[in-house]
Amino acid sequence: MKDLYKLISTPEDEYHDFKVQWYSPTDRAEMVRDIFSFINTTHHEDCYLIFGVDDNREIVGVENDENRLNTQKITDFLHAIPIANSRIPRVIIESIHLNNHVIDIMIIKDTVDVPVYLSKDKNFKGSKRPIHGGQIFVRENDTNTPKNESASDYLVERLWKKRFGLDLSIKERYIFKLNDVENWEYIENGNETFFLYDIDPDYAMFLEDDDIERNKVESYSLNQIRPRLYWQKLLLKFRNRIVAEFLVILLDGARFMSLAPNLGAIPPVTPDLLTFQYFIADSLEFAVENLFLSLKHNAIGPDQFQQSNLFKRIVIFKNKTERDRVQSVLTSKKKIIKEKCFPSQDEIDHYHGLLSVDFKDKELNSINLKNICQEAKVSEYIINYLNERRHNL
């Protein structure tokens, strides 16, 4: 959820609205119009109805409001009305204590299943006019569609574009398609190996050989039964245009594949770098990674054991902002982290023994096991730090 203080200090807009009190049982039509208006927005973010705050942004509270509803009651109510195509909005109620008052927040989750409207006319108790089937309410700036009107053709067109991802850049559209994991297919066809989006074959990802000499073991592969890595390239194409190119790694004796994570470092950049491996959760590359994890194919998806071992040493940040914030905080702890993550000789010897299954002595001697072990421990340290931080939020 967005920062509540920031929401309260910001005038009403297409992301949030203030309510002095909850809807009474005779105001259910107004509640439906408000929820539908905030569902039918052209942006891609959650929206908020904040109860217990007046139009001057003064906190008055709802602790004595007899009409308060919780998540279950709102959900049951929405399931009971004739919403077209059964596209029930996801609504969550949270309560927060602030300035000796209780504020309720209705979080209206963003969805691409828009526009949302009723399939037939519905009369609500206490309302002088029904909400008509096919009547579309939208939120534009700080204003809802009037109760006796329906949204303009222009705004409805923008909602349909949102539904089909036509309001997004090509990379954003690729993420949209990749999230539809059930409609992707892995194909081996002669000399070609590729992933095809069955609904729209303009989206296809092709695997190619990678001829560059790269590391044969990385910190995240040490936990696999067979730690040797094999590298390929993945070309994301829209029609004949290359949208993005990523490195792919085959792990555990080429039993499953993953995108190669990014290499990060705890600043400042000095000769004794403390590096770690990471993904950004809202990125295009992690959408590809999620597809790999979801596809049920022996050559792609890891089993539960392989997946668990892989992500023990790959940090997953929610976004670039979280990554930058964590790197900044850990800068002041660099000396402590270095001491905690310095590998012991026993650890180095242990992994030397594991690698000897896949590597000959000459290859083993070329691998800097000390640095790889240290990187693995730094990644684990950051993962634990993030888990504790998120738990305490």
XYZ file of C-alpha atoms in Angstrom:
393
model
C 0.000 0.000 0.000
C 1.136 3.534 -0.687
C 2.303 5.709 2.203
C -0.869 6.730 4.071
C 0.554 10.076 5.180
C 1.406 10.922 1.575
C -2.101 9.977 0.433
C -3.765 12.121 3.111
C -1.553 15.094 2.303
C -2.409 14.845 -1.412
C -5.645 16.259 -2.874
C -8.128 13.759 -4.295
C -7.200 12.434 -7.721
C -7.633 9.364 -9.933
C -5.783 7.245 -7.350
C -7.642 8.096 -4.122
C -10.700 9.732 -2.582
C -11.690 10.711 0.968
C -14.880 9.732 2.778
C -15.958 11.202 6.109
C -17.926 8.050 6.877
C -18.848 4.649 5.477
C -21.729 4.057 3.071
C -25.041 3.430 4.799
C -27.192 0.426 3.755
C -29.170 2.826 1.518
C -25.991 4.071 -0.198
C -24.942 0.784 -1.801
C -25.451 2.197 -5.317
C -22.972 4.973 -4.536
C -20.478 2.405 -3.203
C -20.751 0.372 -6.430
C -20.265 3.486 -8.566
C -17.186 4.480 -6.540
C -15.617 1.023 -6.725
C -16.322 0.686 -10.450
C -14.952 4.183 -11.108
C -11.641 3.351 -9.423
C -11.434 -0.045 -11.110
C -12.024 1.605 -14.475
C -8.910 3.748 -14.501
C -6.480 3.881 -17.389
C -3.366 3.736 -15.195
C -1.879 0.515 -13.783
C -1.875 1.160 -10.031
C -4.078 0.305 -7.039
C -6.607 2.906 -5.880
C -7.785 3.871 -2.399
C -10.991 5.009 -0.713
C -10.007 6.441 2.666
C -12.759 6.530 5.316
C -12.495 8.849 8.298
C -10.959 11.827 6.482
C -12.956 14.867 5.360
C -12.536 16.903 2.176
C -10.141 19.252 3.982
C -7.958 16.213 4.752
C -8.724 16.434 8.463
C -8.792 13.087 10.288
C -12.172 12.462 11.936
C -12.051 8.653 12.261
C -14.595 5.867 11.786
C -14.193 4.115 15.137
C -17.864 4.818 15.987
C -19.247 4.227 12.491
C -21.886 1.471 12.597
C -21.722 0.936 8.819
C -18.114 -0.232 8.613
C -17.486 -3.244 6.365
C -14.600 -5.686 6.248
C -12.992 -7.411 3.267
C -15.234 -10.473 3.440
C -18.481 -8.486 3.542
C -17.443 -6.278 0.624
C -16.375 -9.337 -1.386
C -19.651 -11.163 -0.654
C -21.612 -8.075 -1.687
C -19.766 -7.754 -5.006
C -20.277 -11.449 -5.769
C -24.015 -11.003 -5.221
C -24.539 -8.306 -7.871
C -24.668 -8.997 -11.656
C -21.178 -7.951 -12.713
C -20.627 -8.688 -16.410
C -18.434 -11.699 -17.214
C -18.061 -12.361 -13.463
C -15.045 -10.027 -13.379
C -15.320 -9.337 -9.655
C -13.090 -6.475 -8.474
C -10.558 -7.421 -5.805
C -11.101 -5.176 -2.796
C -9.235 -5.253 0.532
C -10.064 -3.342 3.729
C -7.278 -2.305 6.099
C -7.613 -0.320 9.332
C -4.952 2.019 10.698
C -4.737 3.954 13.963
C -3.740 7.559 13.391
C -3.982 10.652 15.621
C -6.132 8.805 18.186
C -8.578 7.757 15.471
C -9.214 4.701 13.314
C -9.067 5.131 9.561
C -10.368 2.456 7.186
C -8.775 2.116 3.763
C -10.476 0.322 0.908
C -7.720 -0.845 -1.442
C -9.119 -1.393 -4.923
C -6.601 -3.604 -6.684
C -5.567 -2.755 -10.199
C -6.645 -5.128 -12.947
C -6.499 -5.285 -16.723
C -9.964 -6.887 -16.787
C -11.627 -3.586 -17.649
C -14.098 -2.115 -18.241
C -16.091 -3.463 -15.284
C -19.862 -2.934 -15.421
C -23.178 -4.657 -14.627
C -24.666 -7.152 -17.070
C -28.231 -5.993 -16.328
C -30.079 -3.229 -14.505
C -29.871 -3.331 -10.744
C -31.999 -1.388 -8.268
C -30.305 -0.766 -4.935
C -32.126 -0.035 -1.720
C -32.526 3.696 -1.145
C -31.439 4.692 -4.654
C -33.834 6.662 -6.845
C -32.377 5.311 -10.063
C -30.939 1.909 -10.997
C -27.444 1.274 -12.243
C -28.029 0.153 -15.808
C -26.533 -2.876 -17.469
C -23.628 -1.766 -19.659
C -23.330 1.589 -17.861
C -19.619 2.316 -17.400
C -18.290 4.525 -14.611
C -14.724 5.787 -14.768
C -12.465 7.962 -12.646
C -10.837 10.895 -14.433
C -8.660 13.156 -12.306
C -10.781 13.686 -9.146
C -14.181 13.120 -10.774
C -16.385 10.074 -11.303
C -18.766 9.634 -14.210
C -22.136 11.191 -13.200
C -24.675 8.651 -11.960
C -27.064 9.316 -14.870
C -24.380 8.995 -17.574
C -21.926 6.495 -18.993
C -18.269 7.117 -19.783
C -17.368 8.701 -23.114
C -16.333 6.545 -26.059
C -12.817 7.968 -25.793
C -12.372 6.819 -22.175
C -13.944 3.412 -22.846
C -11.560 2.934 -25.780
C -8.625 3.642 -23.454
C -9.929 0.983 -21.023
C -10.079 -1.613 -23.807
C -6.531 -0.686 -24.786
C -5.489 -1.290 -21.167
C -7.220 -4.662 -21.207
C -5.274 -5.840 -24.248
C -2.004 -4.154 -23.280
C -2.176 -1.713 -26.197
C -1.438 1.247 -23.908
C 2.015 -0.145 -23.074
C 5.455 0.111 -24.635
C 6.680 -2.963 -26.485
C 8.737 -4.114 -23.461
C 5.781 -3.562 -21.126
C 3.582 -5.501 -23.545
C 6.119 -8.318 -23.502
C 5.824 -8.503 -19.699
C 2.025 -8.546 -20.109
C 2.268 -11.500 -22.518
C 4.897 -13.358 -20.463
C 2.632 -13.252 -17.410
C 0.113 -15.288 -19.414
C 2.269 -18.376 -18.821
C -0.361 -20.935 -19.810
C -0.301 -19.776 -23.426
C 3.461 -20.085 -24.001
C 4.891 -23.181 -25.648
C 8.464 -24.522 -25.760
C 9.317 -25.845 -29.225
C 12.319 -27.777 -30.533
C 12.097 -27.750 -34.327
C 15.174 -29.054 -36.109
C 17.921 -26.493 -35.627
C 15.615 -24.006 -33.917
C 14.643 -23.925 -30.254
C 12.168 -21.249 -29.256
C 9.256 -20.174 -27.076
C 6.043 -19.205 -28.849
C 3.103 -17.225 -27.512
C 0.257 -19.243 -29.001
C -2.373 -16.496 -28.828
C -0.183 -14.024 -30.725
C 2.745 -15.670 -32.592
C 4.269 -12.222 -33.204
C 5.785 -12.762 -29.742
C 8.499 -15.419 -29.816
C 11.801 -15.986 -27.987
C 14.668 -17.825 -29.676
C 17.568 -19.658 -28.031
C 20.940 -19.367 -29.733
C 24.437 -20.604 -28.986
C 26.724 -18.291 -27.077
C 30.285 -18.416 -28.384
C 31.879 -16.182 -25.765
C 34.048 -17.867 -23.129
C 32.254 -17.355 -19.796
C 32.535 -18.557 -16.215
C 31.851 -22.258 -15.893
C 30.661 -21.898 -12.309
C 28.962 -19.065 -10.418
C 28.025 -18.524 -6.797
C 24.385 -19.493 -7.437
C 25.350 -22.785 -9.096
C 27.369 -24.085 -6.137
C 24.201 -25.444 -4.504
C 23.268 -27.591 -7.496
C 24.265 -31.262 -7.612
C 26.200 -30.535 -10.819
C 27.577 -26.962 -10.540
C 28.996 -26.564 -14.071
C 27.213 -23.920 -16.182
C 26.425 -23.902 -19.904
C 25.550 -20.615 -21.615
C 23.133 -19.616 -24.360
C 21.519 -16.422 -25.623
C 17.792 -15.679 -25.617
C 16.450 -13.239 -28.225
C 13.035 -11.750 -27.463
C 11.409 -10.887 -30.774
C 8.273 -9.060 -31.813
C 7.721 -10.043 -35.422
C 11.244 -9.728 -36.833
C 12.410 -7.053 -34.425
C 14.677 -7.941 -31.484
C 13.156 -6.350 -28.377
C 15.724 -7.601 -25.858
C 18.568 -10.079 -25.502
C 19.438 -12.005 -22.337
C 21.956 -14.644 -21.314
C 20.546 -18.038 -20.371
C 22.293 -20.558 -18.151
C 21.760 -24.308 -18.149
C 22.230 -25.693 -14.652
C 22.582 -28.997 -12.838
C 23.934 -30.927 -15.808
C 21.692 -28.934 -18.214
C 18.600 -30.299 -16.460
C 16.954 -26.861 -16.246
C 17.486 -23.303 -17.435
C 17.435 -19.865 -15.873
C 18.229 -16.359 -16.970
C 21.652 -15.242 -15.808
C 21.108 -12.840 -12.894
C 22.685 -9.401 -12.647
C 25.935 -8.752 -10.834
C 25.755 -6.128 -8.089
C 28.220 -4.752 -5.576
C 28.022 -3.029 -2.224
C 29.502 0.443 -2.699
C 31.928 2.054 -2.604
C 33.663 0.394 -5.529
C 37.098 -0.627 -4.275
C 39.551 -3.386 -5.244
C 38.048 -5.624 -2.504
C 34.558 -5.689 -4.005
C 31.675 -7.363 -2.186
C 29.568 -8.658 -5.066
C 26.185 -10.380 -5.172
C 23.758 -11.731 -7.772
C 20.247 -10.339 -8.160
C 17.024 -9.945 -10.148
C 14.573 -7.024 -10.219
C 11.062 -8.432 -9.720
C 9.219 -5.900 -11.897
C 11.633 -6.216 -14.835
C 11.267 -7.817 -18.238
C 14.048 -10.303 -17.486
C 12.325 -11.541 -14.323
C 9.084 -11.990 -16.268
C 11.071 -14.338 -18.517
C 12.518 -16.060 -15.450
C 9.023 -16.599 -14.040
C 7.985 -18.156 -17.336
C 10.915 -20.589 -17.101
C 9.901 -21.464 -13.538
C 6.272 -22.020 -14.577
C 6.669 -24.055 -17.760
C 6.252 -27.786 -17.205
C 8.979 -29.091 -19.466
C 11.932 -31.256 -18.484
C 14.461 -29.071 -20.332
C 13.298 -25.790 -18.800
C 11.674 -25.715 -15.403
C 13.560 -26.723 -12.252
C 12.071 -29.084 -9.724
C 11.327 -27.742 -6.253
C 14.740 -28.737 -4.888
C 16.650 -27.126 -7.774
C 14.592 -23.935 -7.585
C 15.028 -23.633 -3.827
C 18.791 -24.036 -4.118
C 19.026 -21.550 -6.969
C 17.283 -18.729 -5.106
C 19.163 -19.236 -1.878
C 21.921 -17.180 -3.475
C 20.109 -14.820 -5.842
C 18.638 -11.669 -4.306
C 15.233 -10.589 -5.626
C 14.551 -6.876 -5.196
C 11.010 -5.613 -5.697
C 12.234 -2.797 -7.947
C 15.268 -0.658 -8.682
C 14.332 1.744 -5.879
C 14.576 -1.039 -3.298
C 17.880 -2.203 -4.759
C 19.389 1.282 -4.579
C 18.071 1.824 -1.047
C 19.468 -1.479 0.221
C 22.846 -0.890 -1.414
C 22.996 2.544 0.239
C 22.140 1.155 3.687
C 24.622 -1.723 3.422
C 27.444 0.641 2.491
C 27.805 1.608 6.141
C 27.908 -2.093 7.100
C 30.465 -3.127 4.501
C 33.210 -3.927 7.006
C 30.871 -6.108 9.096
C 29.526 -7.862 5.995
C 33.017 -8.592 4.769
C 33.953 -10.191 8.102
C 30.782 -12.287 8.225
C 31.007 -13.380 4.602
C 34.694 -14.192 4.416
C 34.804 -17.907 3.501
C 36.630 -20.331 5.744
C 39.165 -22.767 4.363
C 36.784 -25.617 5.250
C 34.083 -24.048 3.053
C 36.505 -23.581 0.176
C 37.734 -27.177 0.508
C 34.129 -28.432 0.609
C 33.249 -26.771 -2.692
C 36.564 -27.794 -4.207
C 35.515 -31.380 -3.587
C 32.097 -30.823 -5.178
C 33.561 -29.144 -8.243
C 36.045 -31.956 -8.789
C 33.161 -34.082 -10.122
C 32.619 -31.668 -13.032
C 36.061 -30.138 -13.493
C 39.548 -31.432 -14.114
C 42.455 -30.155 -12.014
C 43.553 -27.602 -14.622
C 40.038 -26.114 -14.809
C 39.705 -26.154 -11.035
C 42.882 -24.183 -10.602
C 41.498 -21.425 -12.848
C 38.390 -20.955 -10.653
C 38.643 -18.361 -7.907
C 36.709 -20.335 -5.300
C 37.380 -17.837 -2.519
C 35.633 -15.016 -4.413
C 32.778 -17.260 -5.536
C 32.169 -18.505 -1.969
C 32.296 -14.957 -0.638
C 29.791 -13.769 -3.259
C 27.436 -16.615 -2.325
C 27.598 -15.595 1.349
C 27.071 -11.889 0.539
C 23.960 -12.787 -1.492
C 22.668 -14.883 1.428
C 23.357 -11.999 3.825
C 21.329 -9.561 1.690
C 18.467 -12.056 1.300
C 18.277 -12.440 5.103
C 18.474 -8.669 5.550
C 15.594 -8.140 3.106
C 13.455 -10.849 4.725
C 13.888 -9.280 8.177
C 13.234 -5.784 6.843
C 10.054 -6.806 5.020
C 8.824 -8.773 8.034
C 9.180 -5.712 10.249
C 7.360 -3.341 7.873
